[in-house]
Short mmCIF file of C-alpha atoms in Angstrom, two decimals:
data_model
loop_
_atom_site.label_atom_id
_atom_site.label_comp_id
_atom_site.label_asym_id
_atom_site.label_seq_id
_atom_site.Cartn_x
_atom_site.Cartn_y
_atom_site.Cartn_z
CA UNK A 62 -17.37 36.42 -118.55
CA UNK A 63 -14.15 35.80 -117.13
CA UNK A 64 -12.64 32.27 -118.19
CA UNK A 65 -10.56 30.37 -116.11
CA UNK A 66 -6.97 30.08 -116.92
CA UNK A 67 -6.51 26.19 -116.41
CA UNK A 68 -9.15 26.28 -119.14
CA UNK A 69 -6.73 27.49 -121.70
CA UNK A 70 -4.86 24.26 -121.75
CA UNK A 71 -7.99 22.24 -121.98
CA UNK A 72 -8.65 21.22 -125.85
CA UNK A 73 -11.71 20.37 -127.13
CA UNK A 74 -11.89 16.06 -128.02
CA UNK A 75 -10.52 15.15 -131.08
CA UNK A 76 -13.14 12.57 -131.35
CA UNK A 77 -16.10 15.01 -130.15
CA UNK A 78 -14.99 17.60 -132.80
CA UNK A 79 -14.45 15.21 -136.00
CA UNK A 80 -17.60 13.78 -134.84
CA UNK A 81 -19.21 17.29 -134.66
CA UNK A 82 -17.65 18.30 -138.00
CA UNK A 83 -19.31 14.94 -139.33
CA UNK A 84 -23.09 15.72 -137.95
CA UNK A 85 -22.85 19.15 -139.50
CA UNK A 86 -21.39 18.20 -142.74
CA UNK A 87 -24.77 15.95 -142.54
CA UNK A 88 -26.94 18.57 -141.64
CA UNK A 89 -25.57 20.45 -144.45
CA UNK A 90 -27.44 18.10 -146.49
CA UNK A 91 -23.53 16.72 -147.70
CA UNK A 92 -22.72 13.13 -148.05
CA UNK A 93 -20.80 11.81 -144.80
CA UNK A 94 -19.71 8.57 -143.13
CA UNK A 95 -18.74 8.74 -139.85
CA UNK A 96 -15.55 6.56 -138.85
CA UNK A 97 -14.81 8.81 -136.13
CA UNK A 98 -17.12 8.40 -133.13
CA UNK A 99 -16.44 4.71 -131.25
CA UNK A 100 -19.56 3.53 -130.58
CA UNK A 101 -21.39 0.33 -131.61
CA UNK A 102 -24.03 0.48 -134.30
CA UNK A 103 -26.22 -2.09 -132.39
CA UNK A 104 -29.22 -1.55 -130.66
CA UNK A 105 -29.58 -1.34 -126.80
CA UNK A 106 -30.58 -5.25 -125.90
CA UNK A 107 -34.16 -5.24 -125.88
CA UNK A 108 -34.24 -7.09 -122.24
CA UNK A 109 -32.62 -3.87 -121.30
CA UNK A 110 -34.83 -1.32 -122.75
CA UNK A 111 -37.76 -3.38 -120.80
CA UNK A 112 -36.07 -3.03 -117.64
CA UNK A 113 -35.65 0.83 -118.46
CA UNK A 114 -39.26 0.52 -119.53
CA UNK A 115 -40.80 -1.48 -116.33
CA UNK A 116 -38.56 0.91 -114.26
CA UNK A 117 -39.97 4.22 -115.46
CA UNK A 118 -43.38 2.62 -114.99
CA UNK A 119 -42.98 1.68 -111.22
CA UNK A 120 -41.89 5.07 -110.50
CA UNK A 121 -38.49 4.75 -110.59
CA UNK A 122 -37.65 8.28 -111.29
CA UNK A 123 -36.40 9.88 -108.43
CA UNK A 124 -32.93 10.65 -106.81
CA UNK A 125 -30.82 7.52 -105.66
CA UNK A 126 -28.14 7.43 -103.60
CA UNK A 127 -25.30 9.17 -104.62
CA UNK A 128 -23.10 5.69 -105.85
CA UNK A 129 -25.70 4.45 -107.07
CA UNK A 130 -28.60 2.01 -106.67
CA UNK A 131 -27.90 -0.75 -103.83
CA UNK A 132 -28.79 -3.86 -106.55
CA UNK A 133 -26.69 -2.25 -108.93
CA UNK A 134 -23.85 -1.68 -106.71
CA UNK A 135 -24.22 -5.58 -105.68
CA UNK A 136 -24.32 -6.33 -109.25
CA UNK A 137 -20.95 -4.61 -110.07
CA UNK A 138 -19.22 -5.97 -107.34
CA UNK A 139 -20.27 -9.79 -108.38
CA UNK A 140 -19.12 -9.01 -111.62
CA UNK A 141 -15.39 -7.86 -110.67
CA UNK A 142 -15.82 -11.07 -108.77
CA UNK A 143 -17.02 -13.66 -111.08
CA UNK A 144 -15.50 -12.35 -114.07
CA UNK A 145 -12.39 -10.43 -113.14
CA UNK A 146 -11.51 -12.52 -110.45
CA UNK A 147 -10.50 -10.30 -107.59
CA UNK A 148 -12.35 -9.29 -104.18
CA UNK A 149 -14.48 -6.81 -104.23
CA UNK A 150 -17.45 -5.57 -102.13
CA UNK A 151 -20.47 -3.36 -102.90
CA UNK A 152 -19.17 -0.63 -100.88
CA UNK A 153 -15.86 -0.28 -102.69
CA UNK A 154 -18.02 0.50 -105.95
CA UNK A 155 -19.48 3.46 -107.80
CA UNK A 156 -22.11 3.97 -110.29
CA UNK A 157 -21.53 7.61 -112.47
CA UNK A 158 -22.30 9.00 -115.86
CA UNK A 159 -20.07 6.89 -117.67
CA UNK A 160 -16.89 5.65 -117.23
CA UNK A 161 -15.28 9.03 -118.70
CA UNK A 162 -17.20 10.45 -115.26
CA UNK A 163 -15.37 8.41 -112.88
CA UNK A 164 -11.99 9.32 -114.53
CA UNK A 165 -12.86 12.56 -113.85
CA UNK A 166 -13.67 11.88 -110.50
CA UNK A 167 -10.64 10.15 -109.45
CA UNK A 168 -8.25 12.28 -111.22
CA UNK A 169 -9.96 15.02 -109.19
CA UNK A 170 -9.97 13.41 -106.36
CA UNK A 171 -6.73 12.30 -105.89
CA UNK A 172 -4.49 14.66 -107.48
CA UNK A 173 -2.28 17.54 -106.05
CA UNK A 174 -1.01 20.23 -107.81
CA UNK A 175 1.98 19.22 -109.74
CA UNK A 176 1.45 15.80 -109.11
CA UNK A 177 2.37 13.23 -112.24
CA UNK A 178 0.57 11.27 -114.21
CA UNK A 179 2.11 8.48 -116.57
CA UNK A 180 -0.43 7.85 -119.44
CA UNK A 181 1.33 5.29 -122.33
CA UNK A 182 0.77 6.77 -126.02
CA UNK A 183 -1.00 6.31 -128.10
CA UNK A 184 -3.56 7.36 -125.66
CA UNK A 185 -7.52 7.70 -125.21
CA UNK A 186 -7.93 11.70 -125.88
CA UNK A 187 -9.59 13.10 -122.97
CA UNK A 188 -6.84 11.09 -120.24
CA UNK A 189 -3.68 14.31 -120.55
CA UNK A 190 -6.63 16.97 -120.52
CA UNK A 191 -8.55 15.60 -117.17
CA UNK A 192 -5.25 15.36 -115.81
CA UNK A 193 -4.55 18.85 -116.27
CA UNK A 194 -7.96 19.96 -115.40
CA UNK A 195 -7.10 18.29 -112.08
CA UNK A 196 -3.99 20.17 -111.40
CA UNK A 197 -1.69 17.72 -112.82
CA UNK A 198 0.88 17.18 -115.13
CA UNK A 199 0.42 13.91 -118.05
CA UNK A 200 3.52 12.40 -118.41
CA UNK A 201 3.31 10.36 -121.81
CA UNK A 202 5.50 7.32 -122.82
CA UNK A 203 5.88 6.83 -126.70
CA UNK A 204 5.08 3.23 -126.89
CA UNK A 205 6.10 1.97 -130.51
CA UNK A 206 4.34 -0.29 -132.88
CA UNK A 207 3.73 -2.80 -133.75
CA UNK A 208 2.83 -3.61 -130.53
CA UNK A 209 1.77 -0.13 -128.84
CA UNK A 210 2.20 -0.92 -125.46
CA UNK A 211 3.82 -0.03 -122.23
CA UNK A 212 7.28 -2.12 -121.29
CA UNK A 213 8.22 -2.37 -117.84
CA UNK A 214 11.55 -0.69 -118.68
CA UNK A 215 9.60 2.99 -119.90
CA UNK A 216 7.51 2.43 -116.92
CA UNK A 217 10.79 2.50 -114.69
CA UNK A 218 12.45 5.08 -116.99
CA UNK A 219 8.95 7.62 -116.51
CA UNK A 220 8.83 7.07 -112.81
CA UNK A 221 9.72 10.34 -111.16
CA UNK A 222 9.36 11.24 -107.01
CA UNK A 223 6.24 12.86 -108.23
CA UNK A 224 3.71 10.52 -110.13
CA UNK A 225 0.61 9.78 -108.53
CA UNK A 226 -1.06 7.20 -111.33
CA UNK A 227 -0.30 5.11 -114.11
CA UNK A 228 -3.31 4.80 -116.46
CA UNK A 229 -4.01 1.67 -118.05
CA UNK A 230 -6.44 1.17 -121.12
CA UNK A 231 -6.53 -2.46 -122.38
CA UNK A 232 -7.86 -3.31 -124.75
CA UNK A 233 -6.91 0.17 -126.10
CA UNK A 234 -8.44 2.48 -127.60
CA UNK A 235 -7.18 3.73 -130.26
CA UNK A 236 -4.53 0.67 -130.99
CA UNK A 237 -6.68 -2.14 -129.67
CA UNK A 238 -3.57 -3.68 -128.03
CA UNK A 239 -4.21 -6.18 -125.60
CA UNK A 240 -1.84 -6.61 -122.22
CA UNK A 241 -1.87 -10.08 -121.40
CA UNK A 242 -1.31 -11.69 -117.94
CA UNK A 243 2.36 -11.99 -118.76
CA UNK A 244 3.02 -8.21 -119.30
CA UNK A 245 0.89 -7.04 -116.48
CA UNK A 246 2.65 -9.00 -114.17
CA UNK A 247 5.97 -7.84 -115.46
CA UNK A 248 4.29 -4.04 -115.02
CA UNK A 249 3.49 -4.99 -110.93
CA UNK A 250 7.06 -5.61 -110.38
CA UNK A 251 7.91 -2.65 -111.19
CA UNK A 252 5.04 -0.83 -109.14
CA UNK A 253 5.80 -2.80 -106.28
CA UNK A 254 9.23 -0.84 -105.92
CA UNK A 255 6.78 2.37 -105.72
CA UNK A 256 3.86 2.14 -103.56
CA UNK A 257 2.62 5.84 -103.17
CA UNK A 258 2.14 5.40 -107.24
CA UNK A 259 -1.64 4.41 -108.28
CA UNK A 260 -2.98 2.20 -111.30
CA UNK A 261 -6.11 3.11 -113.50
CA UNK A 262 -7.20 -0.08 -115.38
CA UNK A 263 -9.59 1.59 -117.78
CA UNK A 264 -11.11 -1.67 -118.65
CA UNK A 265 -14.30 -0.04 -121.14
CA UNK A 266 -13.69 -2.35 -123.77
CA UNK A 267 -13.12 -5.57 -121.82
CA UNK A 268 -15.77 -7.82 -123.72
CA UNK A 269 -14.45 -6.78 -127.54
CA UNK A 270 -11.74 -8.86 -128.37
CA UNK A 271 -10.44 -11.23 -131.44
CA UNK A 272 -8.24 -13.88 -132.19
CA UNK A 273 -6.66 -15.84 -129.11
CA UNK A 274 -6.41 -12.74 -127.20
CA UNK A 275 -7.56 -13.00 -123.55
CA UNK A 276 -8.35 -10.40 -121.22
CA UNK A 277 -6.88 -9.80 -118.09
CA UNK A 278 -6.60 -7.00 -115.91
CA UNK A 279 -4.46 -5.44 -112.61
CA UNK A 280 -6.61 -6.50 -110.05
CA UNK A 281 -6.88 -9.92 -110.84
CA UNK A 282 -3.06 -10.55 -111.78
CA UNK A 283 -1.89 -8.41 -108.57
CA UNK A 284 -3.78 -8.72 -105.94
CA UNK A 285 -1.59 -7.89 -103.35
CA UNK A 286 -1.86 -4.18 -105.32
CA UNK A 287 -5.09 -4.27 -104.77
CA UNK A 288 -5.02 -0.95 -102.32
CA UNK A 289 -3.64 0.75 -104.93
CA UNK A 290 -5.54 0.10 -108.12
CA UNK A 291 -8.77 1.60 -109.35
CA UNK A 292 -10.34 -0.87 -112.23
CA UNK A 293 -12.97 1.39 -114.23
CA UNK A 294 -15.90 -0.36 -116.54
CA UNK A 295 -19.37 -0.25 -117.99
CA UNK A 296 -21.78 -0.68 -120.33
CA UNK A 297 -21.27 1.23 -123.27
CA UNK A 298 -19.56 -0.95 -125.16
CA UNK A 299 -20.42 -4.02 -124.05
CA UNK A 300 -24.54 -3.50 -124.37
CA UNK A 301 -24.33 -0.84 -126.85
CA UNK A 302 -25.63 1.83 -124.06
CA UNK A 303 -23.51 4.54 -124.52
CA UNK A 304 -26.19 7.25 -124.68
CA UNK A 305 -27.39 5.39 -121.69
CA UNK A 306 -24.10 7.18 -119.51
CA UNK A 307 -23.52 4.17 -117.10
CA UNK A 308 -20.12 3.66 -115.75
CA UNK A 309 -18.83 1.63 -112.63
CA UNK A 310 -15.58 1.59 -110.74
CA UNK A 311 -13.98 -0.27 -107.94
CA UNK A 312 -10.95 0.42 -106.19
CA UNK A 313 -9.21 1.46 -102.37
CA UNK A 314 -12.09 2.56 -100.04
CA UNK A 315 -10.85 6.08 -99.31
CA UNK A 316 -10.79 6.67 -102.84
CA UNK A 317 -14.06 5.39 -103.46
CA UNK A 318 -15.16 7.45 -100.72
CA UNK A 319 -13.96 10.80 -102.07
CA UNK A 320 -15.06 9.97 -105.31
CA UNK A 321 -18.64 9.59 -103.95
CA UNK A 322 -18.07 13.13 -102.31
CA UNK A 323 -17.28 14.79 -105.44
CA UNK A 324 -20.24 13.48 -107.44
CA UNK A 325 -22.49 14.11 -104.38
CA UNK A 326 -21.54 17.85 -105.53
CA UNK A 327 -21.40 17.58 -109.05
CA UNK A 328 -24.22 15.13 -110.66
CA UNK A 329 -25.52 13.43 -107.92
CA UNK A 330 -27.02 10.02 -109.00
CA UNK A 331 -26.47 8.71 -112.12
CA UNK A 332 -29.96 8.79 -114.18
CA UNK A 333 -32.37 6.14 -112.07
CA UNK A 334 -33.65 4.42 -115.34
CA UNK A 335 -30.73 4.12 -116.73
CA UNK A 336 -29.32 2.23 -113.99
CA UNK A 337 -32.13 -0.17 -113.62
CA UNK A 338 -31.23 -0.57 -117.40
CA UNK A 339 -27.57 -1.25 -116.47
CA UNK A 340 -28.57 -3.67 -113.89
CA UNK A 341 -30.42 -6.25 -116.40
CA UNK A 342 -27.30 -5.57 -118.79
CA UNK A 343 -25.27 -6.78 -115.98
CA UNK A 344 -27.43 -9.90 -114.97
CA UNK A 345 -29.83 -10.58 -117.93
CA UNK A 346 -28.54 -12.51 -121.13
CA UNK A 347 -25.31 -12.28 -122.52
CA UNK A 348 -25.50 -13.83 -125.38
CA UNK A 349 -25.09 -10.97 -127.90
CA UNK A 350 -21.91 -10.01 -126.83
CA UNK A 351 -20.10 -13.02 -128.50
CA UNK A 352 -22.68 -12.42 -131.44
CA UNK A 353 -21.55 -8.65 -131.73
CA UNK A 354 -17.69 -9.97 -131.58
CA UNK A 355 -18.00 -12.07 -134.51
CA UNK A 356 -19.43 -9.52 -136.60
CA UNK A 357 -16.74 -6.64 -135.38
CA UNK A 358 -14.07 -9.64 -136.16
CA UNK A 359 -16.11 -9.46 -140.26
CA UNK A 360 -15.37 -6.11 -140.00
CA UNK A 361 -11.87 -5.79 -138.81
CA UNK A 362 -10.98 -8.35 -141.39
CA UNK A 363 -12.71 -5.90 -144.64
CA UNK A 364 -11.32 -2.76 -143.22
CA UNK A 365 -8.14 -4.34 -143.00
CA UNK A 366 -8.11 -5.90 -146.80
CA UNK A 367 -9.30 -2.74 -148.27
CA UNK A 368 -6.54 -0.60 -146.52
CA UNK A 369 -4.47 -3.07 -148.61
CA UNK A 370 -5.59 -1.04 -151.84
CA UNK A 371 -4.79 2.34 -149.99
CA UNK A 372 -1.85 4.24 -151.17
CA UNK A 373 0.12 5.86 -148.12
CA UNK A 374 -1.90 3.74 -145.69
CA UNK A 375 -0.72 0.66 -143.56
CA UNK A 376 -2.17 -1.31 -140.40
CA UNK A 377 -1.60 -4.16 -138.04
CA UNK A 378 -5.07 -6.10 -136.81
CA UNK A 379 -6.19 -5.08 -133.71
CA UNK A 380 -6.50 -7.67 -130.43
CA UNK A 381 -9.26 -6.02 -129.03
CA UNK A 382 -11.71 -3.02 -129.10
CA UNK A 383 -13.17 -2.01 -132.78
CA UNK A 384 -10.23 0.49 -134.32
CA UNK A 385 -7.86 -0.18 -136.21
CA UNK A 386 -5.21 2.34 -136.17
CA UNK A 387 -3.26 3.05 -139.59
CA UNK A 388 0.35 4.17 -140.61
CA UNK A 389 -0.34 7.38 -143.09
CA UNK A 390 3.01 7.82 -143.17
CA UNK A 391 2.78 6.97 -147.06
CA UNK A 392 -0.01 9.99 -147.67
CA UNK A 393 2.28 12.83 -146.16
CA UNK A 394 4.23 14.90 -148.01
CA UNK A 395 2.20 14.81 -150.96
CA UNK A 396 -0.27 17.28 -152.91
CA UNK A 397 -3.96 17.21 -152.73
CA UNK A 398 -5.76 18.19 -156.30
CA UNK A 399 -6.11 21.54 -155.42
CA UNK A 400 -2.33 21.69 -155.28
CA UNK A 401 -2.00 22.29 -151.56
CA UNK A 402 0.67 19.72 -150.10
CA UNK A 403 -0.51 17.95 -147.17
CA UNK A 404 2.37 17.61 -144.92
CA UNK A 405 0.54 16.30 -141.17
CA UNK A 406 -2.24 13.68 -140.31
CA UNK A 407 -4.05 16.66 -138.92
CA UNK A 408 -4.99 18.07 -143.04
CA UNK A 409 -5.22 14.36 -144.46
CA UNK A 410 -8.08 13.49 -142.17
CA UNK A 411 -9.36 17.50 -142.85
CA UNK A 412 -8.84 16.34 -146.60
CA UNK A 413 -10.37 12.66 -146.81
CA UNK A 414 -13.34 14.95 -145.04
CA UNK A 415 -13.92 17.34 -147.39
CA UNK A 416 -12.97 15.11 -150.62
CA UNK A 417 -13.89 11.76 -149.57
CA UNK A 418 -17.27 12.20 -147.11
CA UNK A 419 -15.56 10.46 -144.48
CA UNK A 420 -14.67 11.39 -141.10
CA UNK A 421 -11.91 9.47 -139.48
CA UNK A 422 -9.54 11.26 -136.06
CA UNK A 423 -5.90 11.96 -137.04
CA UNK A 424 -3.15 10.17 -134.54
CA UNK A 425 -2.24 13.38 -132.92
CA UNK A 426 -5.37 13.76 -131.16
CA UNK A 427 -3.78 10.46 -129.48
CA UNK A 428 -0.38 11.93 -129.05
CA UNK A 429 0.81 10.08 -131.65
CA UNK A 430 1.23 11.59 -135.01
CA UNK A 431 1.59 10.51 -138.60
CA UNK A 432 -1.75 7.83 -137.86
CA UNK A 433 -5.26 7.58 -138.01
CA UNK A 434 -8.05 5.49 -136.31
CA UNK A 435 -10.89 4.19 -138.02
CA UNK A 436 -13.69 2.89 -136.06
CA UNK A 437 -15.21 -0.56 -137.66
CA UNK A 438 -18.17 -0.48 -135.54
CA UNK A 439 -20.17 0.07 -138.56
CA UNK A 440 -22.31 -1.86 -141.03
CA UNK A 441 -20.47 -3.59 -143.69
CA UNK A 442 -21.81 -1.65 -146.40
CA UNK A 443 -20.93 1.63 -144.39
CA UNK A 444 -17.39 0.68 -143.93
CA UNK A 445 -17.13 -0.95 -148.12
CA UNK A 446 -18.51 2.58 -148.80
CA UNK A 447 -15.79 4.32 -146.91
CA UNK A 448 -12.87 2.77 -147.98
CA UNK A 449 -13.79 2.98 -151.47
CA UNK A 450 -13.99 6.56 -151.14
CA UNK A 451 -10.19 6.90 -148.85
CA UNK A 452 -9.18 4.87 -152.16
CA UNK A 453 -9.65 7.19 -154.39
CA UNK A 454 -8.85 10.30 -152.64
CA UNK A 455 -5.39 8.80 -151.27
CA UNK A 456 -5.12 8.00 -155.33
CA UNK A 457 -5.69 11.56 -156.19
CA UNK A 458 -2.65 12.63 -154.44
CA UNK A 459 0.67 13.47 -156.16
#
């Protein structure tokens, strides 16, 4: 079959293949711990699974309309309200198959050929390749660490006659950097001097955060951009639902509008049990959320301390989200057992694979090299187990 050519610049996700590499390695009957895959360990809420549960029973298993269920719509919109702070009506909202979906969708939806695309690195994997797949070109900004984020000066600098969108992901994933209030305001100033130029506040990981950091987002620090900003959420990571595929967005009507268009001719409906699940995540008990933060903040804390004990490997702690993204700086350049050198982040995380049973995504996958994220969304034991192993394969290098 013929192939499209815009397909050839398409990679497959780092995170989907180490993750795929992991399951077989498993299959294979081979010892494996997967630090790869973000996603929380935790059960779906079992208030939600009854909702699915009652849902299916009643017959809720046909089409909906194309955004999504009418509660569930309302639901969204009250929380952008009550929690984010900023208007927002049911209409100007949209219910898809995860938040990655409504990335998609937008991208898709809004961009012309050639068109720009600012994206700050290190970067969520899929945002350059749905951009392309769209028609347009991702324009990444190195932003440095410690504090991997975007300053208004690189936004200015990166501004060209032709971006279309700057995409936001706080907290970030993979850094877990947190913009505060501060910093986003600082950002709209510089917007404000542009206003054909959209914002994408990809907000997935709102609820995950540690420390005195506080989340804040576009919407509710600008509203005066508000015709201009599309703020993207869900319930993945929040409720632990990401098999579930809910995602919700909110943004300019005529976007949400053509977004609805394209799903009407792609998936249709998001699945109808899954968003009568979504709706009692939205609007039933919250309580596990703060619960599920304090263990993640356990587990930043003994991934950090054991990465103390880790030749070649260094890290900051994260504000927000559950990576922590290390400096392997220290590993490169050196020779594995087998005498092969390894010279990229690319072969150590092949190498702490093979040798170590541990499967963990290599900076470049987030355009920025000489890194790698761990996930900590894992059981203690899982993660003790994992580090002991990175131990003593970073301490069989020469």
């Amino acid at each position: 079959m013929q192939i499209a050519q815009r397909m050839q610049a398409i990679r497959v996700s780092g995170t989907i293949r180490l993750a795929n590499m992991a399951r077989e390695r498993a299959a294979a009957g081979l010892p494996i711990i997967d630090l790869a895959e973000g996603e929380p360990d935790f059960d779906t809420p079992s208030h939600v699974i009854e909702a699915a549960h009652r849902a299916a029973l009643d017959g809720q298993t046909r089409y909906t309309a194309v955004a999504g269920i009418a509660e569930l719509r309302e639901a969204v919109a009250e929380k952008f309200r009550t929690e984010n702070r900023f208007d927002c009506a049911a209409r100007q909202t949209i219910v898809g198959t995860g938040a990655k979906q409504l990335i998609f969708n937008a991208l898709l939806a809004s961009l012309n050929p050639e068109d720009e695309a600012i994206i700050p690195a290190p970067y969520w994997v899929s945002y350059p390749d749905i951009v392309k797949i769209a028609g347009g070109v991702p324009v990444t900004v190195q932003c440095d660490s410690p504090a991997f984020k975007l300053s208004p000066q690189a936004l200015h600098k990166a501004l060209t006659p032709r971006t279309r969108w700057l995409i936001l992901n706080s907290p970030c994933n993979p850094t877990g950097a947190v913009y505060s209030e501060v910093e986003l305001a600082a950002l709209s100033d510089v917007l404000r001097t542009r206003p054909e130029v959209g914002v994408m506040c990809d907000d997935i990981y709102e609820k995950i955060l540690y420390g005195s950091a506080v989340f804040a987002t576009l919407g509710q620090v600008a509203p005066d951009l508000a015709d201009r900003i599309l703020t993207i959420n869900g319930v993945s990571k929040s409720h632990a639902m990401t098999g579930w595929r809910i995602g919700f967005a909110t943004g300019p009507q005529d976007l949400i509008d053509a977004m609805i268009k394209l799903q009407g001719q792609s998936t249709t409906n998001a699945s109808s049990v899954a968003q009568a699940a979504a709706l009692a995540a939205l609007t039933g008990p919250q309580e596990h959320v703060s619960d599920w933060c304090r263990a993640y903040s356990r587990r930043r804390s003994l991934v950090l301390s054991a990465l103390e004990s880790c030749p070649g490997l260094t890290a900051s702690a994260p504000d927000g989200a559950f990576y922590v993204f290390a400096n392997c700086a220290g590993a490169l350049g050196k020779a594995a057992p087998s005498g092969s050198v390894i010279e990229t982040d690319i072969e150590l995380s092949e190498f702490l694979l093979e040798t170590a049973g541990v499967a963990i995504v290599p900076g470049t996958e987030f355009g920025y090299p000489g890194h790698q994220r761990l996930c900590f969304a894992k059981s203690d034991e899982n993660l003790t187990c994992a580090l002991e192993a990175i131990r003593e394969a970073l301490c069989s290098l020469t």
